[in-house]
mmCIF file of C-alpha atoms in Angstrom:
data_model
loop_
_atom_site.group_PDB
_atom_site.id
_atom_site.type_symbol
_atom_site.label_atom_id
_atom_site.label_comp_id
_atom_site.label_asym_id
_atom_site.label_seq_id
_atom_site.Cartn_x
_atom_site.Cartn_y
_atom_site.Cartn_z
ATOM 1 C CA MET A 1 -11.975 -107.586 14.784
ATOM 2 C CA LYS A 2 -10.310 -105.347 16.898
ATOM 3 C CA LYS A 3 -6.756 -106.434 18.135
ATOM 4 C CA ALA A 4 -4.293 -105.513 20.992
ATOM 5 C CA SER A 5 -0.757 -105.477 20.267
ATOM 6 C CA LEU A 6 1.512 -106.864 23.078
ATOM 7 C CA LEU A 7 4.540 -104.748 23.866
ATOM 8 C CA CYS A 8 7.757 -106.005 24.254
ATOM 9 C CA LEU A 9 9.435 -106.693 27.563
ATOM 10 C CA LEU A 10 12.631 -105.334 29.314
ATOM 11 C CA PHE A 11 13.325 -105.783 32.957
ATOM 12 C CA LEU A 12 15.904 -107.235 35.831
ATOM 13 C CA LEU A 13 15.367 -110.433 37.880
ATOM 14 C CA VAL A 14 14.529 -109.778 41.295
ATOM 15 C CA ALA A 15 14.073 -111.801 44.292
ATOM 16 C CA CYS A 16 10.847 -112.887 45.534
ATOM 17 C CA SER A 17 11.074 -110.721 48.533
ATOM 18 C CA GLN A 18 11.541 -107.741 46.284
ATOM 19 C CA ARG A 19 8.905 -105.755 44.464
ATOM 20 C CA GLN A 20 7.645 -108.249 41.914
ATOM 21 C CA ASN A 21 5.398 -106.060 39.507
ATOM 22 C CA THR A 22 6.442 -103.392 36.946
ATOM 23 C CA SER A 23 4.008 -101.281 35.201
ATOM 24 C CA LEU A 24 4.854 -100.831 31.916
ATOM 25 C CA PRO A 25 4.337 -96.871 29.889
ATOM 26 C CA ASP A 26 0.908 -97.255 28.955
ATOM 27 C CA GLY A 27 0.778 -100.864 29.349
ATOM 28 C CA PRO A 28 0.067 -103.539 31.302
ATOM 29 C CA VAL A 29 1.373 -104.253 34.978
ATOM 30 C CA VAL A 30 4.171 -107.194 34.789
ATOM 31 C CA LEU A 31 3.860 -110.051 37.799
ATOM 32 C CA LYS A 32 6.924 -111.672 38.434
ATOM 33 C CA MET A 33 6.867 -115.283 39.874
ATOM 34 C CA ASP A 34 9.083 -118.211 40.336
ATOM 35 C CA LEU A 35 6.584 -120.940 41.004
ATOM 36 C CA SER A 36 9.889 -123.661 41.901
ATOM 37 C CA LYS A 37 10.586 -122.039 45.033
ATOM 38 C CA GLU A 38 8.535 -122.072 48.214
ATOM 39 C CA SER A 39 6.342 -119.020 49.666
ATOM 40 C CA ASP A 40 7.733 -117.090 52.206
ATOM 41 C CA PRO A 41 7.003 -118.914 55.726
ATOM 42 C CA LYS A 42 6.249 -115.533 57.226
ATOM 43 C CA ARG A 43 3.981 -114.491 54.510
ATOM 44 C CA VAL A 44 2.223 -118.054 54.564
ATOM 45 C CA ALA A 45 1.533 -117.508 58.603
ATOM 46 C CA GLU A 46 0.382 -113.772 58.076
ATOM 47 C CA PHE A 47 -1.849 -115.561 55.323
ATOM 48 C CA ILE A 48 -3.290 -118.209 57.470
ATOM 49 C CA GLN A 49 -3.921 -116.249 60.476
ATOM 50 C CA GLY A 50 -5.898 -113.407 58.952
ATOM 51 C CA MET A 51 -8.370 -116.183 56.904
ATOM 52 C CA GLU A 52 -12.128 -116.419 57.865
ATOM 53 C CA ILE A 53 -13.298 -120.003 57.229
ATOM 54 C CA ARG A 54 -16.871 -121.682 57.359
ATOM 55 C CA LEU A 55 -17.874 -124.810 56.237
ATOM 56 C CA VAL A 56 -21.438 -125.695 54.550
ATOM 57 C CA PRO A 57 -22.801 -129.160 53.938
ATOM 58 C CA LEU A 58 -24.658 -129.476 50.829
ATOM 59 C CA GLU A 59 -27.635 -131.400 52.205
ATOM 60 C CA THR A 60 -28.044 -135.074 51.066
ATOM 61 C CA THR A 61 -31.483 -136.340 50.310
ATOM 62 C CA ASP A 62 -32.636 -138.835 47.510
ATOM 63 C CA GLU A 63 -33.730 -135.812 45.042
ATOM 64 C CA SER A 64 -29.980 -134.165 45.764
ATOM 65 C CA ILE A 65 -27.634 -136.275 45.103
ATOM 66 C CA MET A 66 -25.316 -135.156 42.926
ATOM 67 C CA ASN A 67 -21.467 -134.983 41.762
ATOM 68 C CA SER A 68 -20.012 -131.737 41.567
ATOM 69 C CA THR A 69 -16.892 -130.211 41.450
ATOM 70 C CA ARG A 70 -17.201 -126.593 41.058
ATOM 71 C CA PRO A 71 -20.167 -124.275 42.484
ATOM 72 C CA PHE A 72 -21.479 -120.868 41.803
ATOM 73 C CA VAL A 73 -23.312 -119.001 44.457
ATOM 74 C CA SER A 74 -24.924 -115.850 44.450
ATOM 75 C CA ALA A 75 -27.630 -114.239 47.061
ATOM 76 C CA ASP A 76 -30.205 -116.873 45.913
ATOM 77 C CA GLY A 77 -27.949 -119.735 47.354
ATOM 78 C CA ILE A 78 -25.588 -122.352 46.191
ATOM 79 C CA PHE A 79 -25.537 -123.675 42.996
ATOM 80 C CA THR A 80 -23.588 -126.979 41.322
ATOM 81 C CA TYR A 81 -23.730 -128.860 38.167
ATOM 82 C CA ASP A 82 -23.904 -132.724 37.606
ATOM 83 C CA TYR A 83 -22.396 -133.797 34.111
ATOM 84 C CA ASP A 84 -23.663 -137.013 33.981
ATOM 85 C CA GLN A 85 -27.310 -136.201 34.633
ATOM 86 C CA SER A 86 -27.150 -132.900 32.837
ATOM 87 C CA ALA A 87 -28.607 -130.620 35.813
ATOM 88 C CA ILE A 88 -28.345 -127.688 37.795
ATOM 89 C CA PHE A 89 -28.868 -128.457 41.929
ATOM 90 C CA HIS A 90 -29.986 -125.501 44.352
ATOM 91 C CA PHE A 91 -29.362 -125.629 47.523
ATOM 92 C CA GLY A 92 -29.926 -122.447 49.852
ATOM 93 C CA LEU A 93 -26.894 -120.513 51.335
ATOM 94 C CA ASP A 94 -27.269 -122.958 54.773
ATOM 95 C CA GLY A 95 -26.638 -125.587 52.753
ATOM 96 C CA GLU A 96 -30.763 -126.909 52.378
ATOM 97 C CA TYR A 97 -31.401 -128.558 49.032
ATOM 98 C CA ILE A 98 -34.373 -126.248 47.437
ATOM 99 C CA ASN A 99 -34.684 -127.880 43.894
ATOM 100 C CA THR A 100 -33.158 -129.586 40.657
ATOM 101 C CA ILE A 101 -33.469 -127.760 37.181
ATOM 102 C CA GLN A 102 -33.136 -130.642 34.355
ATOM 103 C CA ARG A 103 -34.455 -129.477 31.190
ATOM 104 C CA GLN A 104 -32.320 -131.705 28.559
ATOM 105 C CA GLY A 105 -33.758 -132.383 25.660
ATOM 106 C CA GLN A 106 -34.444 -131.062 21.635
ATOM 107 C CA GLY A 107 -37.401 -128.715 22.327
ATOM 108 C CA GLY A 108 -37.432 -125.327 21.969
ATOM 109 C CA GLU A 109 -37.183 -124.688 25.818
ATOM 110 C CA GLU A 110 -34.601 -127.169 26.405
ATOM 111 C CA TYR A 111 -30.621 -127.943 26.103
ATOM 112 C CA ASN A 112 -28.944 -130.345 24.182
ATOM 113 C CA GLY A 113 -26.244 -130.176 26.844
ATOM 114 C CA ILE A 114 -24.594 -128.257 29.461
ATOM 115 C CA ARG A 115 -21.277 -126.593 28.054
ATOM 116 C CA ASN A 116 -21.185 -123.741 30.702
ATOM 117 C CA TRP A 117 -23.811 -122.448 33.080
ATOM 118 C CA THR A 118 -24.174 -119.093 35.271
ATOM 119 C CA VAL A 119 -26.351 -117.502 37.912
ATOM 120 C CA ARG A 120 -27.613 -114.018 38.082
ATOM 121 C CA ASP A 121 -30.157 -111.532 39.644
ATOM 122 C CA GLY A 122 -32.613 -114.821 40.475
ATOM 123 C CA TYR A 123 -32.078 -116.252 37.049
ATOM 124 C CA VAL A 124 -30.136 -119.579 35.688
ATOM 125 C CA TYR A 125 -28.525 -119.203 32.291
ATOM 126 C CA ILE A 126 -27.364 -122.618 30.401
ATOM 127 C CA LEU A 127 -25.046 -122.452 27.477
ATOM 128 C CA ASP A 128 -25.469 -125.337 24.939
ATOM 129 C CA GLN A 129 -23.715 -125.494 21.377
ATOM 130 C CA ILE A 130 -26.175 -123.046 19.994
ATOM 131 C CA CYS A 131 -27.882 -120.998 21.954
ATOM 132 C CA ILE A 132 -28.014 -119.867 25.518
ATOM 133 C CA GLN A 133 -31.470 -121.011 27.713
ATOM 134 C CA VAL A 134 -32.732 -118.738 30.160
ATOM 135 C CA TYR A 135 -34.788 -120.231 33.277
ATOM 136 C CA ASP A 136 -36.299 -118.920 36.807
ATOM 137 C CA LEU A 137 -34.912 -120.668 40.381
ATOM 138 C CA GLN A 138 -38.108 -122.509 39.810
ATOM 139 C CA GLY A 139 -36.812 -124.123 35.918
ATOM 140 C CA ASN A 140 -39.525 -122.236 34.500
ATOM 141 C CA HIS A 141 -38.502 -121.139 30.651
ATOM 142 C CA ILE A 142 -37.824 -117.503 30.443
ATOM 143 C CA LYS A 143 -36.170 -117.280 26.910
ATOM 144 C CA ARG A 144 -33.795 -118.396 24.498
ATOM 145 C CA ILE A 145 -30.808 -116.505 22.764
ATOM 146 C CA PRO A 146 -29.321 -118.094 19.530
ATOM 147 C CA VAL A 147 -25.563 -117.896 19.734
ATOM 148 C CA GLU A 148 -23.076 -119.074 16.759
ATOM 149 C CA ILE A 149 -21.654 -121.934 17.005
ATOM 150 C CA GLY A 150 -18.130 -122.584 19.246
ATOM 151 C CA ALA A 151 -19.541 -120.880 22.046
ATOM 152 C CA TYR A 152 -17.327 -122.198 25.072
ATOM 153 C CA ASP A 153 -17.341 -119.902 28.193
ATOM 154 C CA LEU A 154 -20.064 -117.678 29.435
ATOM 155 C CA LEU A 155 -20.493 -114.370 31.196
ATOM 156 C CA ILE A 156 -23.604 -112.398 31.880
ATOM 157 C CA THR A 157 -22.413 -108.848 32.574
ATOM 158 C CA PRO A 158 -24.194 -106.417 35.000
ATOM 159 C CA ASP A 159 -25.985 -104.512 32.238
ATOM 160 C CA GLY A 160 -27.542 -107.840 30.477
ATOM 161 C CA LYS A 161 -24.988 -108.787 28.195
ATOM 162 C CA TYR A 162 -24.144 -111.836 27.378
ATOM 163 C CA VAL A 163 -20.476 -113.042 26.524
ATOM 164 C CA THR A 164 -19.136 -115.890 25.168
ATOM 165 C CA SER A 165 -15.500 -117.250 24.289
ATOM 166 C CA SER A 166 -14.724 -119.186 21.211
ATOM 167 C CA ARG A 167 -14.366 -123.165 21.619
ATOM 168 C CA ILE A 168 -11.137 -125.465 21.473
ATOM 169 C CA ASN A 169 -9.095 -125.568 18.552
ATOM 170 C CA GLU A 170 -9.771 -121.947 17.570
ATOM 171 C CA PRO A 171 -8.687 -118.498 17.771
ATOM 172 C CA TYR A 172 -9.389 -116.878 20.886
ATOM 173 C CA ILE A 173 -12.556 -114.835 19.888
ATOM 174 C CA LEU A 174 -14.921 -112.587 22.523
ATOM 175 C CA LYS A 175 -18.292 -112.526 21.264
ATOM 176 C CA ILE A 176 -21.297 -110.144 22.819
ATOM 177 C CA TYR A 177 -24.804 -110.670 22.481
ATOM 178 C CA ASP A 178 -28.138 -109.066 23.503
ATOM 179 C CA ASP A 179 -31.371 -110.431 23.518
ATOM 180 C CA ALA A 180 -31.747 -109.396 19.659
ATOM 181 C CA GLY A 181 -28.564 -111.343 18.754
ATOM 182 C CA LYS A 182 -24.658 -110.471 18.253
ATOM 183 C CA ILE A 183 -23.422 -107.178 18.872
ATOM 184 C CA ALA A 184 -19.755 -107.177 19.072
ATOM 185 C CA GLU A 185 -16.616 -109.885 18.835
ATOM 186 C CA TYR A 186 -13.168 -108.958 19.576
ATOM 187 C CA THR A 187 -9.793 -111.100 19.812
ATOM 188 C CA PRO A 188 -6.452 -110.658 21.104
ATOM 189 C CA ASP A 189 -3.327 -110.200 19.350
ATOM 190 C CA THR A 190 -2.889 -114.308 17.978
ATOM 191 C CA GLU A 191 -0.357 -113.622 15.511
ATOM 192 C CA LYS A 192 1.793 -115.546 16.969
ATOM 193 C CA LEU A 193 -0.227 -118.485 17.744
ATOM 194 C CA LYS A 194 -1.571 -118.996 14.296
ATOM 195 C CA ASP A 195 0.859 -121.969 13.378
ATOM 196 C CA ILE A 196 0.161 -123.958 16.748
ATOM 197 C CA ILE A 197 -4.116 -123.225 16.574
ATOM 198 C CA ASN A 198 -4.521 -126.895 16.702
ATOM 199 C CA PHE A 199 -3.344 -126.551 20.095
ATOM 200 C CA ALA A 200 -4.659 -122.935 21.058
ATOM 201 C CA ARG A 201 -7.988 -122.534 22.889
ATOM 202 C CA PRO A 202 -9.556 -120.379 25.247
ATOM 203 C CA ALA A 203 -8.294 -120.993 28.895
ATOM 204 C CA TYR A 204 -10.676 -122.748 31.185
ATOM 205 C CA ASN A 205 -12.927 -120.725 33.418
ATOM 206 C CA THR A 206 -11.127 -117.222 32.919
ATOM 207 C CA LEU A 207 -13.931 -115.269 31.945
ATOM 208 C CA GLY A 208 -15.185 -112.880 34.351
ATOM 209 C CA TRP A 209 -15.970 -109.465 35.316
ATOM 210 C CA HIS A 210 -14.091 -106.618 37.487
ATOM 211 C CA ASN A 211 -14.222 -103.072 37.896
ATOM 212 C CA GLY A 212 -16.197 -102.526 34.974
ATOM 213 C CA ASP A 213 -14.421 -104.520 32.651
ATOM 214 C CA ILE A 214 -14.176 -108.149 31.078
ATOM 215 C CA TYR A 215 -11.053 -110.211 31.506
ATOM 216 C CA PHE A 216 -10.018 -113.524 30.062
ATOM 217 C CA CYS A 217 -6.679 -115.805 28.829
ATOM 218 C CA GLN A 218 -5.694 -117.955 26.395
ATOM 219 C CA TYR A 219 -3.585 -120.987 25.995
ATOM 220 C CA TYR A 220 0.207 -120.449 25.348
ATOM 221 C CA ASP A 221 -0.190 -117.279 26.303
ATOM 222 C CA HIS A 222 0.448 -115.829 29.919
ATOM 223 C CA THR A 223 -1.476 -112.498 29.485
ATOM 224 C CA ILE A 224 -4.715 -111.330 31.299
ATOM 225 C CA TYR A 225 -6.529 -109.213 29.021
ATOM 226 C CA HIS A 226 -9.478 -106.914 29.349
ATOM 227 C CA LEU A 227 -11.950 -105.598 27.175
ATOM 228 C CA LYS A 228 -11.032 -101.842 27.590
ATOM 229 C CA ASP A 229 -12.726 -98.667 25.702
ATOM 230 C CA GLY A 230 -14.180 -101.327 23.123
ATOM 231 C CA GLU A 231 -10.562 -102.439 22.449
ATOM 232 C CA VAL A 232 -8.913 -105.746 24.018
ATOM 233 C CA LYS A 233 -6.044 -104.771 25.997
ATOM 234 C CA PRO A 234 -3.421 -106.535 28.285
ATOM 235 C CA LEU A 235 -4.137 -105.990 31.782
ATOM 236 C CA TYR A 236 -1.561 -108.041 33.239
ATOM 237 C CA ILE A 237 1.497 -110.182 31.904
ATOM 238 C CA VAL A 238 2.472 -112.985 34.268
ATOM 239 C CA ASP A 239 6.504 -113.650 34.080
ATOM 240 C CA LEU A 240 6.755 -117.049 35.289
ATOM 241 C CA GLY A 241 10.511 -117.472 35.240
ATOM 242 C CA PRO A 242 11.453 -120.791 34.877
ATOM 243 C CA ASP A 243 8.081 -121.950 33.916
ATOM 244 C CA ARG A 244 7.509 -119.255 31.005
ATOM 245 C CA ILE A 245 6.822 -120.088 27.445
ATOM 246 C CA PRO A 246 10.040 -119.903 25.417
ATOM 247 C CA GLU A 247 10.135 -118.091 22.551
ATOM 248 C CA GLU A 248 11.564 -120.716 20.155
ATOM 249 C CA MET A 249 8.208 -122.423 20.345
ATOM 250 C CA PHE A 250 6.846 -119.163 18.293
ATOM 251 C CA GLU A 251 9.632 -119.604 15.971
ATOM 252 C CA GLY A 252 10.423 -121.617 12.660
ATOM 253 C CA THR A 253 8.009 -123.598 10.654
ATOM 254 C CA PRO A 254 4.816 -125.306 11.668
ATOM 255 C CA ASP A 255 6.622 -128.699 12.139
ATOM 256 C CA GLN A 256 9.470 -127.071 14.168
ATOM 257 C CA LYS A 257 6.856 -125.407 16.458
ATOM 258 C CA ALA A 258 5.185 -128.481 16.847
ATOM 259 C CA ASN A 259 8.531 -130.238 17.700
ATOM 260 C CA SER A 260 9.320 -127.196 19.902
ATOM 261 C CA LEU A 261 5.538 -127.733 21.767
ATOM 262 C CA GLU A 262 6.317 -131.609 22.213
ATOM 263 C CA THR A 263 9.858 -130.872 23.974
ATOM 264 C CA ASN A 264 8.693 -128.326 26.332
ATOM 265 C CA LYS A 265 5.620 -128.945 27.128
ATOM 266 C CA TYR A 266 6.284 -130.609 30.695
ATOM 267 C CA ASN A 267 8.468 -127.765 31.818
ATOM 268 C CA MET A 268 6.193 -125.039 31.016
ATOM 269 C CA VAL A 269 2.892 -123.362 32.353
ATOM 270 C CA VAL A 270 0.621 -123.901 28.670
ATOM 271 C CA SER A 271 -1.924 -121.263 30.290
ATOM 272 C CA LEU A 272 -3.467 -119.377 33.468
ATOM 273 C CA GLN A 273 -6.535 -121.503 34.139
ATOM 274 C CA GLU A 274 -9.343 -121.184 36.559
ATOM 275 C CA LEU A 275 -8.920 -117.073 37.285
ATOM 276 C CA THR A 276 -10.592 -114.802 39.678
ATOM 277 C CA ILE A 277 -9.829 -111.106 39.980
ATOM 278 C CA THR A 278 -10.802 -109.002 43.131
ATOM 279 C CA ASP A 279 -9.905 -105.475 44.427
ATOM 280 C CA GLU A 280 -6.879 -106.956 46.645
ATOM 281 C CA TRP A 281 -6.363 -110.423 44.714
ATOM 282 C CA ILE A 282 -5.593 -112.759 41.433
ATOM 283 C CA ILE A 283 -6.019 -116.259 41.702
ATOM 284 C CA PHE A 284 -5.133 -118.719 38.912
ATOM 285 C CA ASN A 285 -4.273 -122.009 38.497
ATOM 286 C CA PRO A 286 -0.723 -121.989 36.215
ATOM 287 C CA GLU A 287 -1.473 -124.942 34.517
ATOM 288 C CA LYS A 288 1.288 -127.361 33.890
ATOM 289 C CA TRP A 289 1.396 -130.985 31.941
ATOM 290 C CA ALA A 290 -0.133 -132.995 34.786
ATOM 291 C CA LYS A 291 0.929 -130.818 37.440
ATOM 292 C CA THR A 292 -1.430 -128.370 39.485
ATOM 293 C CA LYS A 293 -1.120 -125.819 41.754
ATOM 294 C CA ILE A 294 -3.287 -122.530 42.880
ATOM 295 C CA VAL A 295 -1.540 -119.044 42.956
ATOM 296 C CA TYR A 296 -2.782 -116.394 45.650
ATOM 297 C CA TYR A 297 -1.617 -112.891 44.193
ATOM 298 C CA ASN A 298 -1.626 -109.747 46.595
ATOM 299 C CA LYS A 299 -2.096 -106.783 44.224
ATOM 300 C CA ASN A 300 -1.768 -104.304 47.217
ATOM 301 C CA GLU A 301 1.197 -105.789 48.880
ATOM 302 C CA ASP A 302 3.001 -107.414 45.832
ATOM 303 C CA PHE A 303 3.414 -111.051 47.206
ATOM 304 C CA TYR A 304 2.001 -114.404 46.524
ATOM 305 C CA ILE A 305 1.552 -117.685 48.194
ATOM 306 C CA ILE A 306 1.015 -121.072 46.444
ATOM 307 C CA ASN A 307 -1.582 -123.789 47.819
ATOM 308 C CA ASN A 308 1.182 -126.145 48.203
ATOM 309 C CA SER A 309 2.870 -124.009 50.596
ATOM 310 C CA LEU A 310 0.280 -124.205 52.990
ATOM 311 C CA PRO A 311 0.960 -126.256 55.996
ATOM 312 C CA TYR A 312 -1.675 -129.174 57.180
ATOM 313 C CA PRO A 313 -4.282 -129.289 57.526
ATOM 314 C CA TYR A 314 -5.086 -126.273 55.222
ATOM 315 C CA SER A 315 -2.828 -128.081 52.554
ATOM 316 C CA THR A 316 -5.835 -130.756 52.368
ATOM 317 C CA ILE A 317 -8.474 -128.394 52.231
ATOM 318 C CA PHE A 318 -6.826 -125.634 49.868
ATOM 319 C CA GLY A 319 -4.115 -128.189 48.021
ATOM 320 C CA GLU A 320 -3.889 -130.288 45.106
ATOM 321 C CA TYR A 321 -6.430 -128.826 42.267
ATOM 322 C CA LYS A 322 -8.867 -126.303 44.668
ATOM 323 C CA PRO A 323 -9.205 -123.285 42.877
ATOM 324 C CA PRO A 324 -11.867 -120.468 44.313
ATOM 325 C CA ALA A 325 -14.935 -121.008 41.763
ATOM 326 C CA GLY A 326 -15.906 -117.237 42.628
ATOM 327 C CA CYS A 327 -16.279 -114.199 45.409
ATOM 328 C CA ILE A 328 -19.265 -113.049 46.799
ATOM 329 C CA ASN A 329 -19.393 -110.605 49.659
ATOM 330 C CA GLY A 330 -15.959 -110.578 50.276
ATOM 331 C CA GLU A 331 -15.887 -114.787 50.554
ATOM 332 C CA TYR A 332 -14.086 -117.019 47.836
ATOM 333 C CA TYR A 333 -15.658 -120.608 47.830
ATOM 334 C CA PHE A 334 -15.234 -124.096 46.476
ATOM 335 C CA LEU A 335 -16.168 -127.321 47.280
ATOM 336 C CA ILE A 336 -14.489 -130.111 48.841
ATOM 337 C CA GLN A 337 -15.945 -134.014 48.564
ATOM 338 C CA ALA A 338 -17.563 -135.419 51.560
ATOM 339 C CA THR A 339 -14.859 -138.305 51.557
ATOM 340 C CA ASP A 340 -12.349 -135.722 51.781
ATOM 341 C CA MET A 341 -14.036 -134.118 54.804
ATOM 342 C CA LYS A 342 -14.303 -137.001 56.438
ATOM 343 C CA GLU A 343 -10.711 -138.436 56.160
ATOM 344 C CA LEU A 344 -9.376 -135.216 57.423
ATOM 345 C CA LEU A 345 -11.531 -134.992 60.506
ATOM 346 C CA GLU A 346 -10.844 -138.455 61.415
ATOM 347 C CA ASP A 347 -7.149 -137.749 61.218
ATOM 348 C CA LEU A 348 -7.245 -134.384 63.638
ATOM 349 C CA GLN A 349 -9.636 -136.520 65.811
ATOM 350 C CA ALA A 350 -7.352 -139.157 66.198
ATOM 351 C CA LYS A 351 -4.622 -136.691 67.105
ATOM 352 C CA GLY A 352 -6.227 -134.843 69.424
ATOM 353 C CA ASP A 353 -5.953 -131.579 67.156
ATOM 354 C CA MET A 354 -9.857 -130.653 66.211
ATOM 355 C CA VAL A 355 -9.823 -128.257 69.358
ATOM 356 C CA LYS A 356 -6.933 -126.008 67.590
ATOM 357 C CA TYR A 357 -8.887 -124.933 64.419
ATOM 358 C CA ASP A 358 -12.184 -122.962 65.179
ATOM 359 C CA PHE A 359 -14.066 -123.845 62.063
ATOM 360 C CA LEU A 360 -13.461 -127.578 62.755
ATOM 361 C CA LYS A 361 -13.578 -128.282 66.408
ATOM 362 C CA ASP A 362 -17.605 -128.566 66.340
ATOM 363 C CA LEU A 363 -17.519 -131.051 63.837
ATOM 364 C CA ASP A 364 -17.920 -134.909 63.972
ATOM 365 C CA PRO A 365 -16.396 -137.243 61.160
ATOM 366 C CA GLY A 366 -18.998 -139.907 62.303
ATOM 367 C CA THR A 367 -21.753 -137.803 61.187
ATOM 368 C CA ILE A 368 -20.226 -138.123 57.484
ATOM 369 C CA ASP A 369 -21.111 -140.536 55.072
ATOM 370 C CA GLU A 370 -18.873 -140.990 51.932
ATOM 371 C CA ASP A 371 -21.560 -140.835 49.906
ATOM 372 C CA ASP A 372 -22.742 -137.807 51.134
ATOM 373 C CA ASN A 373 -22.986 -134.309 48.968
ATOM 374 C CA ALA A 374 -19.926 -131.898 48.907
ATOM 375 C CA TRP A 375 -19.106 -129.467 51.095
ATOM 376 C CA ALA A 376 -18.959 -125.850 50.360
ATOM 377 C CA VAL A 377 -15.660 -123.805 51.794
ATOM 378 C CA PHE A 378 -16.062 -120.320 51.966
ATOM 379 C CA TYR A 379 -13.290 -118.206 53.058
ATOM 380 C CA LYS A 380 -12.038 -114.451 53.276
ATOM 381 C CA LEU A 381 -8.536 -113.747 52.748
ATOM 382 C CA PRO A 382 -6.175 -110.940 54.668
#
């Protein structure tokens, strides 16, 4: 295994209005944030003004009723996963229902459950405990790729490699497969995590691809890593100020570390979850016990917006735990439940405010049933 060494960080405190990121010599970029403060109102106004938003209701039929919170969008349509049905639902880009892939079972062409899944180039990839099953968009089985037990997250690279991360309660291991089997594995430097490994795990939905590199995060580590030139290296180090992980949590005996974790867990961000990196933005959920928010960090202009700072009705649409599930053709996307859309539109209609928002003004809450499928929210950022 190849290990990346984290560099020691020395930097001065700066205000949010000043330059936040700092490039270390031959190392990662340090991003400084204080999430206890409200976002700059001017930046928030520019952020909203520069947004382009469109909404796509997912068709509700007897065959398409599903409960999903996270979609995947490609040129082939909008895909969602229903945990209870262990099925992938396929909708057109206009929201029209197309079909369902449900192949759960114990046969060689079936999956025993869906641990993770994705879509690429007209194929659906489903990860269960021991393999990746590949289906075409009609649900026909194409091939089966065995993987080692413990795979947790899933990424298909543009050159057709299969990438998985290790599961909960294990050191983070990035494993790469081709059709013939495993070809490589990598791990970041987890030395300081070795005595709290029962708490450590890969951060949820952080395995991604950008600018020819694989990127990912792990628990109790505010570093965004990438696989560069065959080595795991720090790409960004996110310094969250008062929400950073205290160094004392990594010092002393295992019992002392466990006690420190219990003492500090409500006062620190434990991981960077739901990570999306594009040319202009780094978007993530700084997971804090019982608290959630989404951070939009602009790499080019070096500022960040916290979704909780957005005014109504954007606070309802983008608030709480609604990170983008991905980005396609410059549009980020996630799902909002039909009941939330209905309540929002009814409130705006009662206040006479519908006409203020171009993306909402032509919608009629009377046509929405609370049991309808979710709506896909697509948005471009300024």
